[in-house]
mmCIF file of C-alpha atoms in Angstrom:
data_model
loop_
_atom_site.group_PDB
_atom_site.id
_atom_site.type_symbol
_atom_site.label_atom_id
_atom_site.label_comp_id
_atom_site.label_asym_id
_atom_site.label_seq_id
_atom_site.Cartn_x
_atom_site.Cartn_y
_atom_site.Cartn_z
ATOM 1 C CA UNK O 136 4.086 -9.934 5.492
ATOM 2 C CA UNK O 137 4.242 -11.660 2.375
ATOM 3 C CA UNK O 138 1.590 -13.608 0.594
ATOM 4 C CA UNK O 139 4.223 -16.507 1.289
ATOM 5 C CA UNK O 140 4.872 -17.517 4.732
ATOM 6 C CA UNK O 141 7.323 -20.170 4.254
ATOM 7 C CA UNK O 142 10.879 -19.340 4.978
ATOM 8 C CA UNK O 143 12.750 -21.681 2.826
ATOM 9 C CA UNK O 144 16.500 -20.420 3.458
ATOM 10 C CA UNK O 145 16.355 -19.535 6.924
ATOM 11 C CA UNK O 146 15.735 -16.588 9.177
ATOM 12 C CA UNK O 147 14.643 -13.488 7.200
ATOM 13 C CA UNK O 148 14.571 -14.727 3.585
ATOM 14 C CA UNK O 149 11.279 -15.542 2.051
ATOM 15 C CA UNK O 150 9.251 -15.148 -0.987
ATOM 16 C CA UNK O 151 6.940 -12.054 -1.495
ATOM 17 C CA UNK O 152 3.716 -12.027 -3.519
ATOM 18 C CA UNK O 153 1.700 -14.771 -5.134
ATOM 19 C CA UNK O 154 3.907 -17.040 -7.014
ATOM 20 C CA UNK O 155 2.914 -17.939 -10.664
ATOM 21 C CA UNK O 156 2.582 -21.799 -10.644
ATOM 22 C CA UNK O 157 4.247 -21.729 -14.121
ATOM 23 C CA UNK O 158 7.535 -19.957 -12.844
ATOM 24 C CA UNK O 159 10.212 -21.235 -10.798
ATOM 25 C CA UNK O 160 10.343 -18.044 -8.659
ATOM 26 C CA UNK O 161 8.462 -15.424 -6.658
ATOM 27 C CA UNK O 162 7.867 -11.760 -7.448
ATOM 28 C CA UNK O 163 10.149 -10.878 -4.782
ATOM 29 C CA UNK O 164 12.036 -12.188 -2.079
ATOM 30 C CA UNK O 165 12.975 -10.537 1.206
ATOM 31 C CA UNK O 166 16.621 -11.160 2.327
ATOM 32 C CA UNK O 167 17.210 -9.369 5.774
ATOM 33 C CA UNK O 168 16.811 -5.777 5.100
ATOM 34 C CA UNK O 169 16.675 -6.041 1.429
ATOM 35 C CA UNK O 170 13.930 -6.843 -1.055
ATOM 36 C CA UNK O 171 14.782 -8.099 -4.256
ATOM 37 C CA UNK O 172 12.126 -7.863 -6.855
ATOM 38 C CA UNK O 173 12.092 -10.108 -9.909
ATOM 39 C CA UNK O 174 11.661 -8.680 -13.346
ATOM 40 C CA UNK O 175 8.154 -6.836 -13.754
ATOM 41 C CA UNK O 176 6.452 -6.095 -16.832
ATOM 42 C CA UNK O 177 3.562 -3.741 -17.758
ATOM 43 C CA UNK O 178 0.656 -5.550 -15.844
ATOM 44 C CA UNK O 179 -2.492 -4.505 -13.985
ATOM 45 C CA UNK O 180 -3.461 -5.593 -10.563
ATOM 46 C CA UNK O 181 -4.807 -8.861 -11.889
ATOM 47 C CA UNK O 182 -1.799 -9.680 -13.692
ATOM 48 C CA UNK O 183 -3.069 -8.795 -17.189
ATOM 49 C CA UNK O 184 -0.420 -7.595 -19.538
ATOM 50 C CA UNK O 185 -0.844 -3.801 -20.948
ATOM 51 C CA UNK O 186 0.139 -2.933 -24.127
ATOM 52 C CA UNK O 187 0.838 0.960 -24.812
ATOM 53 C CA UNK O 188 3.261 3.557 -25.892
ATOM 54 C CA UNK O 189 6.807 3.424 -24.042
ATOM 55 C CA UNK O 190 5.685 6.114 -21.430
ATOM 56 C CA UNK O 191 2.541 3.860 -20.546
ATOM 57 C CA UNK O 192 4.424 0.586 -20.269
ATOM 58 C CA UNK O 193 6.998 2.331 -18.142
ATOM 59 C CA UNK O 194 4.522 3.488 -15.721
ATOM 60 C CA UNK O 195 2.625 0.341 -15.438
ATOM 61 C CA UNK O 196 5.888 -1.609 -14.868
ATOM 62 C CA UNK O 197 6.873 0.791 -12.204
ATOM 63 C CA UNK O 198 3.282 0.252 -10.444
ATOM 64 C CA UNK O 199 3.992 -3.736 -10.732
ATOM 65 C CA UNK O 200 7.118 -3.257 -8.849
ATOM 66 C CA UNK O 201 5.397 -0.952 -6.339
ATOM 67 C CA UNK O 202 2.814 -3.735 -5.665
ATOM 68 C CA UNK O 203 5.365 -6.376 -4.933
ATOM 69 C CA UNK O 204 7.064 -3.949 -2.608
ATOM 70 C CA UNK O 205 3.768 -2.934 -0.913
ATOM 71 C CA UNK O 206 3.119 -6.601 -0.296
ATOM 72 C CA UNK O 207 5.916 -6.365 2.340
ATOM 73 C CA UNK O 208 5.511 -3.100 3.696
ATOM 74 C CA UNK O 209 7.923 -1.331 1.336
ATOM 75 C CA UNK O 210 7.346 1.359 -1.410
ATOM 76 C CA UNK O 211 9.111 3.021 -4.254
ATOM 77 C CA UNK O 212 11.167 5.357 -2.122
ATOM 78 C CA UNK O 213 13.005 2.237 -0.484
ATOM 79 C CA UNK O 214 14.545 1.460 -3.870
ATOM 80 C CA UNK O 215 18.187 1.907 -4.158
ATOM 81 C CA UNK O 216 18.680 -0.021 -7.842
ATOM 82 C CA UNK O 217 16.639 -0.549 -10.689
ATOM 83 C CA UNK O 218 17.756 -2.477 -13.886
ATOM 84 C CA UNK O 219 15.699 -1.479 -16.874
ATOM 85 C CA UNK O 220 15.552 -3.629 -20.102
ATOM 86 C CA UNK O 221 14.280 -1.880 -23.150
ATOM 87 C CA UNK O 222 13.220 -3.756 -26.423
ATOM 88 C CA UNK O 223 14.523 -0.474 -28.325
ATOM 89 C CA UNK O 224 17.033 1.784 -27.234
ATOM 90 C CA UNK O 225 15.678 4.583 -29.371
ATOM 91 C CA UNK O 226 12.463 4.905 -26.838
ATOM 92 C CA UNK O 227 15.302 5.870 -24.090
ATOM 93 C CA UNK O 228 14.470 9.594 -24.011
ATOM 94 C CA UNK O 229 10.720 8.965 -23.570
ATOM 95 C CA UNK O 230 11.019 6.052 -20.903
ATOM 96 C CA UNK O 231 13.555 8.166 -19.274
ATOM 97 C CA UNK O 232 11.219 10.984 -18.773
ATOM 98 C CA UNK O 233 8.179 8.539 -17.521
ATOM 99 C CA UNK O 234 10.718 7.223 -15.069
ATOM 100 C CA UNK O 235 11.683 10.434 -13.762
ATOM 101 C CA UNK O 236 8.037 11.157 -13.125
ATOM 102 C CA UNK O 237 8.384 8.601 -10.272
ATOM 103 C CA UNK O 238 11.888 9.405 -8.949
ATOM 104 C CA UNK O 239 12.312 13.121 -9.322
ATOM 105 C CA UNK O 240 15.258 13.366 -6.978
ATOM 106 C CA UNK O 241 16.960 10.431 -8.464
ATOM 107 C CA UNK O 242 18.342 8.921 -5.269
ATOM 108 C CA UNK O 243 18.841 5.413 -6.471
ATOM 109 C CA UNK O 244 21.107 3.897 -8.962
ATOM 110 C CA UNK O 245 19.835 2.568 -12.440
ATOM 111 C CA UNK O 246 21.190 0.753 -15.449
ATOM 112 C CA UNK O 247 19.460 0.562 -18.524
ATOM 113 C CA UNK O 248 20.243 -1.994 -21.441
ATOM 114 C CA UNK O 249 18.471 -3.190 -24.547
ATOM 115 C CA UNK O 250 17.237 -6.607 -24.558
ATOM 116 C CA UNK O 251 14.538 -8.669 -26.160
ATOM 117 C CA UNK O 252 12.216 -9.825 -23.639
ATOM 118 C CA UNK O 253 10.950 -13.217 -23.395
ATOM 119 C CA UNK O 254 7.182 -11.863 -23.837
ATOM 120 C CA UNK O 255 5.530 -9.279 -25.766
ATOM 121 C CA UNK O 256 6.589 -5.992 -24.125
ATOM 122 C CA UNK O 257 8.649 -3.016 -24.618
ATOM 123 C CA UNK O 258 9.907 -2.708 -20.907
ATOM 124 C CA UNK O 259 10.993 -5.095 -17.979
ATOM 125 C CA UNK O 260 12.523 -3.870 -14.845
ATOM 126 C CA UNK O 261 13.944 -5.714 -11.710
ATOM 127 C CA UNK O 262 14.921 -3.927 -8.631
ATOM 128 C CA UNK O 263 16.445 -3.767 -4.982
ATOM 129 C CA UNK O 264 15.077 -1.909 -2.155
ATOM 130 C CA UNK O 265 16.443 -1.626 1.098
ATOM 131 C CA UNK O 266 13.758 -1.705 3.770
ATOM 132 C CA UNK O 267 14.931 -2.642 7.490
ATOM 133 C CA UNK O 268 12.730 -5.154 9.157
ATOM 134 C CA UNK O 269 11.066 -3.514 12.021
ATOM 135 C CA UNK O 270 11.878 -5.021 15.411
ATOM 136 C CA UNK O 271 9.212 -7.003 16.792
#
């Protein structure tokens, strides 16, 4: 179950992970059998930003997504959609190779766009996972 146990919108919809008090959203939201992961950036387990090459930032960002999913008993293999925001599309090939390390079969949909992040990072990702709720 998630760190946030309040069910704000009704049966099966709740926040996942620890909400940053300075931001008006949770790291993830469970809605029925789907988990929606808010935009994640390269951060460590303690929430500290990581700055490095595009490959390193890609890996740290995917691990941040994994932590949100793990908080509600899901993992990367449950992802069905990832949207990637690159600061510079010239990094596409390098980021794509790092991304492929985690998803060698590529059984998910993905969109990549160039966008300037609101914070200093080369990459941001949001994601949708499908993980049916286990019957009680």
